[in-house]
Amino acid sequence: MPMNSRRQRRRAVSAAVVGTLVAGLTSGCFAEPSAMPTVRDFLIAWQVGNFEAAAKLTTGADRAAVRDTLGQVGSQLDAASLKLALGVPTTDGRDGPDAIRKQGDEADARFSVKIDLGENGQPWTYTSLLHLKRVGRDWRVVWNPSVVNLSLKQGQRLAVLTEVPKRADILDNAGKSLQNKVLADVVGVYPGQLKSPQKTLEGLARAVRQEQGASLDVERLLGRVRSAPPQNLLPLLTLQRAGNKSLVQRLRQVSGLRVVAQQLPIAPKAAPELVGSLGPATDTTLQQVGAPYQPGDTIGVNGLQLAMQRRLAGTPTVSVVVQNPSGGDTQVLKTWQGVAAQPVNTTLGSVYQARAQAALDGLTAPASIVALKPSTGQVLAVANHGTNGADLALEGRYAPGLTFGLVSAQPSLLAGTTVNTKINCPATAPAGDQTVDAASPGETTLLKLFSNGCSTGLADLGKRTDTAALMKAVADVGIGKSWELPVGAFTGTVPAPADDNAKAAVAAGVGGVRMSPLAMAAIAGAVQSGTWRPPTLLAPPQAAAGPAPVVLNSGVTSAVQQLARRSVKDSATAANVKGAGSVSGIATTVDYKDGATARKVSWFVGFRGDVAFAIAVEGKADTAELAARFLKGAPTVPTTPQRTAPTTPQQPR
């Protein structure tokens, strides 16, 4: 049977290839040239898929059976291409001697076979033999299945066995799995029992498309079914029972499909948006993960499961085997050894992760928390609530408002402003294309900047700040840089201000300033420790090297710490929970616009001991209370801000 149209498009045999084969067949050293035309024509016809013509050059068997046997080689191996050459290849690329040997009316012709197994593995090269005899005035190939491969006997077939290693786990920082076993339905087929593989697979693809809108490549699935051992169940989809009942019910109605229930570790136990899930390989996900994964495999579909697919899944061991008529494996002809799966070690701490998720429970608006260790940059918790699967903790884009004062106040302090410097907080002030407000208008000191919700005073400080100094403060805390994380993350954006009014907007954390909870947690960590470190999600040596840490001015960060601590004491008092050290931070609600759309976000950004965190809630929320819910009962941590030297970035593995 000819290779399917997809492979013909992908690996079409060109006239140049045929010409190369003909040239190879006519330039060798032959004992009996008169046998050569038959050898040449047979091999060319087989290679280009003209199996009828090849069968006409044989004797000793029914030509229809010969035609079918030659045609089935490609499908039995799910081959992308097949190339034939006379003789035995040598190291210099030339044919070996005595490619054809003649004895009277009989002859033997040695030839090499190179089969590209496509997604199944690397090219398979071997040598086979044509036995010929003279029939009247012509030479004919004496047909035997061993023409295809010397190990193949009557009634046997080739097949591809794929042994997939057990998938490794994603682990927290204590080495515990972040995955749960859940009830799943494995949907597959017994290839040898299918009356119409094409119709069965079309029914499968149609059901998936109608229920989920996902696309499956029927031609690639068909190739895998034809190459698989006929008697074994071949899995084609693995679906969590929860959320897929309707699809499974529809699939049960497709003739030829089998559904087997199993308990499988394919669901995230915590941080689902980050950890990710497992699911069937669709056209879209296969484009992302590439070979050697194929339709029918269960692969990561999002989060770390997708980003770290190759490490978590390893690569399969692929073998070409000869099978007898009953389907038993009789001989292994070639094996390509796979690579064992390896776990992914994250920095997530289960205690912090659980408390972060619990802090958000019950909210009616989308909300996110990120917590990390300032001394290392290691992320301890990534929690989302009501985000419809989006990882807003890492990728959210919100105006930070007053919380951005952790950065924008630093140039003024560096220029000589002190915590006791008097500042004015007018009720409103222009900042870029909008107006900012003060929670407690009037004259105050910089120490009470955050306590009084003095966005107007922060905007005024920004106007009087040197632009280069302001943008250096932004760069020092990694905003806008690539942090080399394994999953998508928004590292913030701050537009370079063109005038004083734009500087006021930047300083007040509005205008075009946008930050994610992850970016704000990293800024809080920099203030706490005196060094900005790029956040990391994977433990060394799996973590890629991000930007170098930046040591900040100790006097400046000490002053900002005082501002943040005073804010909790005076205004965000709900966050001032006892135990494990004092809490510092800023609670604020920001009204801003994305284009013509009005938005509101409530923040708490702060730190306690060696834990920095950021909370963002879309809409109005008591974020100080949410901070308290997160912090209560957390493990005891150092209470003195740590000013350790920058860590040496880990090199990519």
XYZ file of C-alpha atoms in Angstrom:
653
model
C 0.000 0.000 0.000
C 1.528 3.387 -0.932
C 2.558 5.762 1.824
C -0.199 8.236 2.694
C -0.513 11.612 1.078
C 1.054 13.446 3.998
C 4.272 11.509 3.642
C 4.152 11.868 -0.117
C 3.984 15.633 0.339
C 6.700 15.612 2.975
C 9.074 13.116 1.415
C 8.170 13.043 -2.264
C 10.581 11.028 -4.368
C 11.978 13.434 -6.932
C 13.233 12.697 -10.409
C 16.696 13.546 -9.127
C 16.506 10.768 -6.531
C 15.352 8.273 -9.138
C 18.138 9.420 -11.410
C 20.657 8.893 -8.607
C 19.387 5.358 -8.086
C 19.608 4.578 -11.794
C 23.132 5.988 -11.951
C 24.140 3.863 -8.989
C 22.728 0.787 -10.611
C 24.517 1.343 -13.895
C 27.926 2.328 -12.599
C 28.747 -0.653 -10.392
C 30.776 -3.721 -11.131
C 28.532 -6.541 -12.380
C 29.293 -10.151 -13.211
C 26.253 -10.494 -15.469
C 25.012 -7.231 -16.988
C 21.964 -8.930 -18.491
C 20.469 -9.377 -14.974
C 21.026 -5.747 -14.119
C 17.999 -4.265 -15.954
C 15.637 -6.445 -13.916
C 17.377 -5.533 -10.651
C 17.361 -1.869 -11.597
C 13.723 -1.776 -12.638
C 12.549 -3.754 -9.596
C 14.326 -1.511 -7.076
C 13.232 1.718 -8.781
C 9.614 0.558 -8.997
C 9.632 -0.418 -5.312
C 11.233 2.856 -4.235
C 8.839 5.126 -6.133
C 5.781 3.171 -4.988
C 4.924 1.451 -8.282
C 4.388 -1.894 -6.572
C 2.403 -3.335 -9.471
C 5.363 -2.849 -11.806
C 7.741 -4.354 -9.240
C 5.490 -7.407 -8.829
C 5.520 -8.041 -12.597
C 9.296 -8.551 -12.380
C 8.929 -11.447 -9.907
C 8.293 -15.156 -10.168
C 7.300 -17.882 -7.731
C 4.385 -16.112 -6.047
C 1.043 -14.481 -6.776
C 1.787 -11.018 -8.111
C -1.060 -9.429 -6.131
C 0.450 -10.816 -2.922
C 3.867 -9.443 -3.903
C 2.332 -6.044 -4.668
C 0.563 -5.936 -1.305
C 3.623 -7.060 0.656
C 5.846 -4.380 -0.864
C 3.155 -1.763 -0.361
C 2.695 -2.622 3.305
C 6.343 -2.022 4.254
C 5.827 1.724 4.520
C 2.637 1.484 6.555
C 3.960 -1.265 8.837
C 6.853 1.025 9.771
C 4.969 4.339 9.510
C 7.829 5.252 7.195
C 8.391 8.746 5.876
C 10.582 7.537 3.016
C 12.339 4.477 1.626
C 15.548 4.553 -0.403
C 17.226 1.608 -2.141
C 20.741 1.267 -3.522
C 22.522 -1.619 -5.231
C 25.375 -3.172 -3.300
C 26.562 -2.789 0.273
C 27.437 0.811 1.231
C 31.066 1.421 2.139
C 32.668 4.132 4.244
C 33.558 6.167 1.147
C 29.961 6.026 -0.139
C 30.716 3.733 -3.103
C 29.112 0.376 -3.816
C 31.032 -2.638 -2.630
C 32.355 -5.217 -5.114
C 30.328 -8.053 -6.566
C 26.943 -6.382 -6.200
C 25.532 -9.037 -8.554
C 26.858 -12.569 -8.716
C 25.745 -15.026 -11.398
C 25.874 -18.807 -11.461
C 24.400 -20.181 -14.654
C 20.750 -19.274 -14.876
C 20.627 -17.901 -11.342
C 22.005 -14.738 -9.747
C 22.088 -12.907 -6.423
C 21.989 -9.120 -6.092
C 22.809 -7.414 -2.828
C 21.166 -4.071 -2.086
C 20.868 -1.659 0.826
C 17.671 -0.278 2.319
C 17.355 3.030 4.154
C 13.995 3.702 5.795
C 13.222 7.003 7.511
C 10.932 6.106 10.379
C 9.854 9.729 10.804
C 8.524 10.384 14.318
C 9.245 6.761 15.231
C 13.006 7.186 15.287
C 16.192 7.596 13.300
C 16.713 6.145 9.807
C 17.027 2.375 9.716
C 19.650 1.042 7.294
C 20.255 -2.602 6.499
C 21.277 -4.914 3.649
C 19.007 -7.389 1.852
C 19.245 -9.772 -1.095
C 17.445 -10.421 -4.374
C 17.652 -13.961 -5.763
C 17.012 -14.042 -9.524
C 16.632 -16.746 -12.127
C 16.294 -16.761 -15.887
C 12.747 -17.379 -17.118
C 12.928 -17.857 -20.836
C 15.012 -14.987 -22.145
C 14.313 -12.709 -19.142
C 15.580 -12.462 -15.599
C 13.011 -12.465 -12.777
C 13.217 -11.878 -9.015
C 12.359 -15.073 -7.170
C 9.859 -13.743 -4.673
C 10.287 -14.393 -0.971
C 9.329 -12.133 1.978
C 13.060 -12.082 2.823
C 13.453 -9.641 -0.095
C 11.986 -7.003 2.266
C 14.260 -8.070 5.113
C 16.404 -11.183 5.422
C 14.701 -12.084 8.732
C 11.173 -11.959 7.331
C 9.452 -15.304 6.652
C 6.180 -16.277 5.043
C 3.163 -14.903 6.956
C 5.219 -12.547 9.066
C 5.136 -8.749 9.119
C 7.202 -5.855 10.376
C 5.987 -3.682 13.249
C 7.219 -0.818 15.385
C 7.215 -1.177 19.175
C 7.359 2.020 21.211
C 8.196 1.733 24.914
C 7.414 5.003 26.692
C 9.270 5.573 29.986
C 7.194 6.322 33.058
C 6.712 10.063 33.248
C 8.576 11.771 36.084
C 6.961 14.107 38.607
C 7.100 17.836 39.189
C 8.307 18.274 42.771
C 8.140 20.999 45.412
C 11.230 22.221 47.251
C 10.956 19.314 49.705
C 10.923 16.715 46.941
C 7.196 15.972 47.207
C 5.082 15.501 44.110
C 2.911 18.376 42.933
C 0.688 15.979 40.970
C -2.432 14.024 41.893
C -3.721 10.722 40.611
C -7.181 11.159 39.152
C -9.660 8.972 37.336
C -8.856 9.043 33.627
C -10.211 7.387 30.512
C -7.647 5.938 28.119
C -9.161 5.819 24.637
C -7.444 3.493 22.180
C -7.761 0.789 19.540
C -6.659 -2.753 18.880
C -5.192 -2.226 15.382
C -5.756 -5.797 14.248
C -9.464 -5.625 15.128
C -10.326 -2.485 13.179
C -12.613 -3.009 10.203
C -11.936 0.493 8.895
C -9.073 2.304 10.654
C -9.714 5.421 8.566
C -13.375 5.681 9.635
C -12.565 4.981 13.283
C -9.927 7.687 13.424
C -12.088 10.155 11.535
C -14.816 9.531 14.116
C -12.305 10.143 16.897
C -11.107 13.411 15.372
C -14.652 14.593 14.673
C -15.744 14.005 18.279
C -12.732 15.865 19.694
C -13.270 18.764 17.318
C -16.975 19.053 18.138
C -16.516 18.799 21.903
C -13.271 20.698 22.443
C -12.409 22.464 19.204
C -9.010 20.703 19.115
C -7.587 19.246 15.915
C -6.098 15.757 15.555
C -4.055 14.716 12.513
C -5.945 11.679 11.204
C -3.249 10.771 8.673
C -0.516 10.696 11.301
C -2.734 8.694 13.646
C -3.464 6.284 10.817
C 0.240 5.772 10.214
C 0.785 4.976 13.863
C -2.115 2.524 13.971
C -0.842 0.660 10.907
C 2.680 0.386 12.302
C 1.644 -0.770 15.795
C 1.453 -4.438 16.849
C -2.048 -5.597 15.833
C -2.881 -7.389 19.089
C -1.937 -4.657 21.604
C -4.137 -1.802 22.803
C -2.753 1.393 21.262
C -3.688 4.474 23.385
C -4.822 7.448 21.315
C -6.231 9.812 23.958
C -5.911 10.081 27.723
C -8.633 12.244 29.261
C -9.374 13.234 32.830
C -12.834 11.947 33.668
C -13.738 15.253 35.302
C -14.598 17.748 32.609
C -14.567 15.234 29.746
C -17.617 13.065 30.413
C -19.487 14.321 27.374
C -16.512 13.690 25.076
C -15.910 10.213 26.489
C -19.576 9.344 26.021
C -19.378 10.460 22.394
C -16.184 8.451 21.839
C -17.812 5.297 23.191
C -20.164 5.486 20.215
C -17.329 5.431 17.657
C -16.930 1.956 16.165
C -13.539 0.431 16.948
C -12.607 2.664 19.888
C -12.037 1.155 23.327
C -12.241 3.102 26.613
C -10.318 1.899 29.681
C -10.601 3.639 33.061
C -7.369 4.134 35.028
C -6.027 6.148 37.959
C -3.230 8.304 36.543
C -1.069 11.138 37.995
C -2.062 13.694 35.379
C -3.648 16.490 37.460
C -1.840 19.230 39.414
C -2.053 19.043 43.201
C -1.216 22.729 43.679
C -0.450 25.845 41.614
C -2.355 24.353 38.649
C -1.666 27.258 36.273
C 2.074 26.913 36.869
C 2.398 23.127 37.240
C 0.102 22.451 34.297
C -1.806 19.373 33.196
C -1.391 16.392 30.903
C -3.595 15.642 27.939
C -3.731 14.212 24.432
C -1.236 15.383 21.832
C -3.083 17.675 19.429
C -1.745 19.321 16.284
C -1.017 22.497 18.254
C 0.865 20.883 21.137
C 2.829 18.593 18.812
C 4.112 21.657 16.985
C 5.386 22.981 20.319
C 7.076 19.833 21.655
C 8.284 18.353 18.339
C 9.677 14.867 17.729
C 9.734 12.168 19.002
C 6.240 12.705 20.392
C 3.362 11.562 18.210
C -0.418 11.589 17.975
C -1.734 9.320 20.682
C 0.901 10.330 23.230
C -0.095 11.945 26.512
C 1.968 15.104 26.883
C 2.051 18.350 28.821
C -0.565 20.774 27.536
C 0.312 23.859 29.605
C 2.506 25.175 32.425
C 5.656 23.338 33.438
C 4.217 20.088 32.110
C 4.455 21.540 28.613
C 7.588 23.655 29.081
C 9.561 20.740 30.576
C 7.962 18.005 28.444
C 11.192 16.467 27.199
C 12.734 16.205 30.665
C 9.567 14.918 32.345
C 8.682 12.402 29.622
C 12.121 11.360 28.457
C 12.122 9.826 25.000
C 10.703 6.440 24.023
C 12.681 3.345 23.123
C 11.728 2.363 19.585
C 12.209 -1.105 18.127
C 11.504 -2.615 14.717
C 10.388 -6.220 15.132
C 9.277 -9.187 13.085
C 5.922 -10.552 14.199
C 4.387 -13.924 13.469
C 0.771 -14.325 12.284
C -0.559 -14.517 15.870
C 0.976 -11.128 16.634
C 3.791 -12.386 18.836
C 7.170 -10.702 18.637
C 9.587 -13.145 17.085
C 12.713 -11.062 16.565
C 13.976 -7.574 17.286
C 15.693 -6.196 14.195
C 16.733 -2.760 15.412
C 16.383 -0.721 18.602
C 16.895 2.960 19.278
C 17.344 3.377 23.006
C 15.323 6.179 24.586
C 16.219 8.546 27.415
C 14.854 8.073 30.918
C 12.414 10.624 32.310
C 13.739 12.976 34.995
C 11.816 14.943 37.640
C 11.545 18.706 37.634
C 12.460 20.251 40.978
C 10.659 23.517 41.638
C 11.256 26.100 44.355
C 7.623 26.017 45.513
C 7.091 25.472 49.233
C 3.945 23.475 49.957
C 3.196 25.341 53.203
C 3.410 28.757 51.563
C 1.565 27.532 48.475
C -1.327 26.201 50.554
C -1.599 29.428 52.576
C -1.454 31.575 49.463
C -4.285 29.632 47.870
C -6.329 29.660 51.082
C -5.907 33.432 51.419
C -7.718 33.921 48.112
C -10.538 31.445 48.723
C -13.964 33.028 48.778
C -13.079 36.080 46.691
C -15.497 36.897 43.886
C -12.946 38.660 41.663
C -9.788 37.385 39.932
C -6.869 37.491 42.358
C -3.260 36.334 42.545
C -0.404 35.964 45.038
C 3.316 35.440 44.520
C 5.716 34.846 47.414
C 9.481 34.454 47.173
C 12.675 34.392 49.233
C 14.524 37.725 48.976
C 17.827 36.081 49.910
C 17.747 33.748 46.881
C 14.972 34.879 44.545
C 13.376 31.431 44.784
C 9.607 31.571 44.325
C 7.746 29.938 47.217
C 4.144 30.293 46.087
C 2.203 31.058 42.909
C -1.536 31.191 43.534
C -4.428 32.274 41.328
C -8.148 32.457 42.022
C -10.938 33.055 39.556
C -8.565 33.631 36.633
C -10.129 31.033 34.313
C -6.849 29.168 33.914
C -4.690 32.250 33.274
C -1.539 32.542 35.383
C -2.074 36.176 36.363
C 0.323 35.745 39.278
C 3.145 35.573 36.734
C 1.615 37.205 33.685
C -0.886 39.755 34.993
C -0.421 43.342 33.788
C -1.659 45.875 36.318
C -0.879 49.478 37.173
C 1.026 49.251 40.497
C 0.023 52.706 41.736
C 1.431 53.679 45.126
C 3.248 50.343 45.540
C 5.631 51.467 42.793
C 6.966 53.975 45.307
C 9.199 51.133 46.518
C 11.164 51.917 43.345
C 10.355 55.514 42.416
C 11.134 56.946 45.874
C 14.684 55.606 45.747
C 16.222 58.304 43.457
C 14.948 61.063 45.786
C 16.429 59.311 48.816
C 19.683 58.808 46.951
C 19.719 62.527 46.121
C 19.513 63.531 49.787
C 15.831 63.383 50.721
C 15.339 61.778 54.152
C 12.436 60.061 55.827
C 11.876 63.275 57.829
C 11.703 65.545 54.779
C 8.362 67.302 54.664
C 6.195 66.690 51.610
C 2.792 67.964 50.596
C -0.072 65.642 49.696
C -2.673 67.629 47.739
C -6.015 65.929 47.303
C -5.372 65.404 43.589
C -2.497 65.894 41.184
C -2.004 65.414 37.436
C 0.067 62.386 36.431
C 0.394 61.790 32.731
C -3.030 61.438 31.157
C -4.836 60.924 34.467
C -5.186 62.315 37.977
C -3.974 60.626 41.155
C -5.451 61.067 44.626
C -4.175 61.188 48.177
C -5.956 59.100 50.797
C -5.049 61.617 53.534
C -4.361 65.063 52.003
C -2.175 67.590 53.774
C 1.414 68.200 54.759
C 3.320 65.206 56.055
C 6.772 63.619 55.964
C 8.240 61.144 53.563
C 8.098 58.565 56.360
C 4.304 58.636 56.124
C 4.187 58.628 52.339
C 2.688 55.156 52.144
C 0.738 55.488 55.402
C -1.161 58.489 54.045
C -1.680 56.968 50.627
C 0.169 59.969 49.264
C 0.184 59.211 45.546
C 0.114 62.948 44.843
C 3.286 63.512 46.849
C 4.939 60.597 45.078
C 3.996 62.129 41.732
C 5.508 65.460 42.833
C 8.736 63.747 43.878
C 8.846 62.137 40.452
C 8.585 65.494 38.694
C 11.663 66.675 40.562
C 13.636 63.472 39.964
C 16.333 63.248 37.322
C 14.992 61.121 34.466
C 18.181 59.071 34.149
C 18.178 58.374 37.900
C 14.540 57.287 37.776
C 15.133 54.908 34.866
C 18.270 53.512 36.542
C 16.196 52.664 39.604
C 13.770 50.886 37.276
C 16.565 48.940 35.551
C 18.179 47.974 38.862
C 15.119 45.934 39.837
C 15.019 43.992 36.563
C 11.915 45.559 35.078
C 11.488 44.654 31.426
C 14.386 42.196 31.374
C 14.218 38.518 30.481
C 14.491 36.451 33.649
C 14.951 33.165 31.744
C 12.003 31.465 33.428
C 10.678 28.190 31.973
C 7.136 29.551 31.612
C 5.690 32.867 30.509
C 6.165 35.753 32.926
C 5.600 39.502 32.631
C 8.617 41.341 34.045
C 7.001 44.747 33.882
C 7.121 47.756 31.646
C 7.942 51.390 32.414
C 7.894 53.881 29.526
C 10.736 56.391 29.474
C 9.077 59.710 30.472
C 9.245 62.518 27.924
C 8.441 65.373 30.334
C 7.791 66.193 33.990
C 4.133 65.228 33.779
C 5.095 61.809 32.391
C 7.695 61.451 35.154
C 4.953 62.128 37.691
C 2.867 59.327 36.160
C 5.769 56.873 36.260
C 6.633 57.762 39.860
C 2.997 57.281 40.884
C 2.847 53.901 39.142
C 0.240 54.844 36.553
C 0.312 55.984 32.936
C 1.978 53.195 31.007
C 3.539 51.531 34.060
C 2.401 47.898 34.328
C 3.597 45.203 36.682
C 2.802 41.587 37.485
C 2.499 40.278 41.038
C 5.745 38.375 40.387
C 7.596 41.558 39.438
C 6.267 43.423 42.491
C 7.205 40.553 44.803
C 10.744 40.697 43.403
C 10.851 44.450 44.077
C 9.665 43.893 47.651
C 12.377 41.261 48.031
C 14.994 43.731 46.786
C 13.914 46.293 49.396
C 13.963 43.666 52.149
C 17.387 42.197 51.331
C 19.170 45.140 49.743
C 19.806 43.118 46.582
C 17.531 42.559 43.601
C 17.654 38.955 42.421
C 15.856 37.507 39.401
C 13.018 35.239 40.534
C 13.554 31.531 39.905
C 10.991 28.739 39.687
C 13.310 25.752 39.249
C 15.948 24.518 41.651
C 19.594 24.410 40.525
C 20.964 23.065 38.265
C 17.713 23.039 36.278
C 17.247 26.808 36.551
C 18.582 28.816 33.629
C 20.880 31.741 34.358
C 18.937 34.993 34.471
C 20.201 38.560 34.842
C 22.925 39.193 37.391
C 21.775 40.304 40.861
C 22.047 44.031 41.589
C 23.179 45.349 44.977
C 21.158 48.419 45.922
C 22.244 51.340 48.104
C 21.902 50.133 51.690
C 20.954 53.546 53.067
C 18.210 53.927 50.484
C 16.721 50.468 51.029
C 16.867 50.991 54.801
C 14.812 54.164 54.401
C 12.273 52.478 52.117
C 11.970 49.665 54.666
C 10.995 52.268 57.255
C 8.335 53.700 54.948
C 6.874 50.265 54.325
C 6.922 49.335 58.004
C 5.249 52.611 59.028
C 2.529 51.989 56.434
C 1.516 48.711 58.106
C 1.620 50.264 61.567
C -0.471 53.306 60.625
C -2.865 52.276 57.852
C -2.639 48.642 56.676
C -2.978 47.534 60.281
C -4.831 44.306 59.479
C -1.588 42.975 58.000
C 0.324 43.618 61.236
C -0.031 40.026 62.462
C 2.111 38.793 65.309
C 4.729 36.095 65.145
C 7.739 35.454 62.914
C 8.764 39.121 62.832
C 7.217 42.436 61.884
C 5.343 42.990 58.639
C 6.147 45.797 56.215
C 4.178 46.688 53.119
C 1.785 48.875 51.178
C -1.930 48.421 50.615
C -3.536 50.484 47.879
C -6.292 50.503 45.294
C -5.462 51.874 41.842
C -7.914 53.280 39.313
C -6.416 53.397 35.836
C -7.214 52.968 32.175
C -6.157 50.464 29.531
C -6.977 52.450 26.439
C -10.604 53.445 26.875
C -11.313 50.728 29.470
C -11.463 51.790 33.112
C -9.869 49.318 35.491
C -9.358 48.930 39.213
C -6.852 46.764 41.079
C -6.120 46.401 44.776
C -2.573 45.582 45.893
C -0.646 44.530 48.940
C 3.108 44.408 48.388
C 5.325 43.685 51.345
C 7.677 41.431 53.255
C 8.294 39.742 56.586
C 11.637 38.177 57.356
C 12.950 36.282 54.361
C 9.583 36.250 52.605
C 8.430 38.926 50.164
C 5.033 38.781 48.527
C 2.583 40.627 46.317
C -1.195 40.317 46.190
C -3.317 41.711 43.358
C -7.124 41.631 43.262
C -9.104 42.955 40.330
C -11.498 45.446 41.928
C -11.798 46.809 45.466
C -10.527 44.490 48.195
C -9.104 44.601 51.713
C -5.666 43.399 50.714
C -4.209 44.012 54.173
C -6.621 41.392 55.500
C -5.626 39.053 52.668
C -1.967 39.572 53.617
C -2.806 38.614 57.194
C -4.575 35.466 56.010
C -1.480 34.527 54.021
C 0.965 35.217 56.847
C -0.842 33.679 59.803
C 0.714 30.430 60.821
C 3.558 30.636 58.310
C 6.833 29.050 59.473
C 9.180 31.085 61.622
C 11.707 32.966 59.504
C 14.565 35.395 60.215
C 13.281 38.820 61.264
C 16.351 40.888 60.402
C 16.608 42.027 56.786
C 19.428 40.131 55.156
C 22.002 41.947 53.060
C 23.797 38.990 51.574
C 26.143 39.271 48.639
C 24.673 38.617 45.199
C 24.299 34.971 44.354
C 26.222 33.617 41.403
C 23.760 32.881 38.604
C 23.476 29.207 37.728
C 24.536 28.209 34.246
C 21.984 26.458 32.045
C 22.202 22.693 32.241
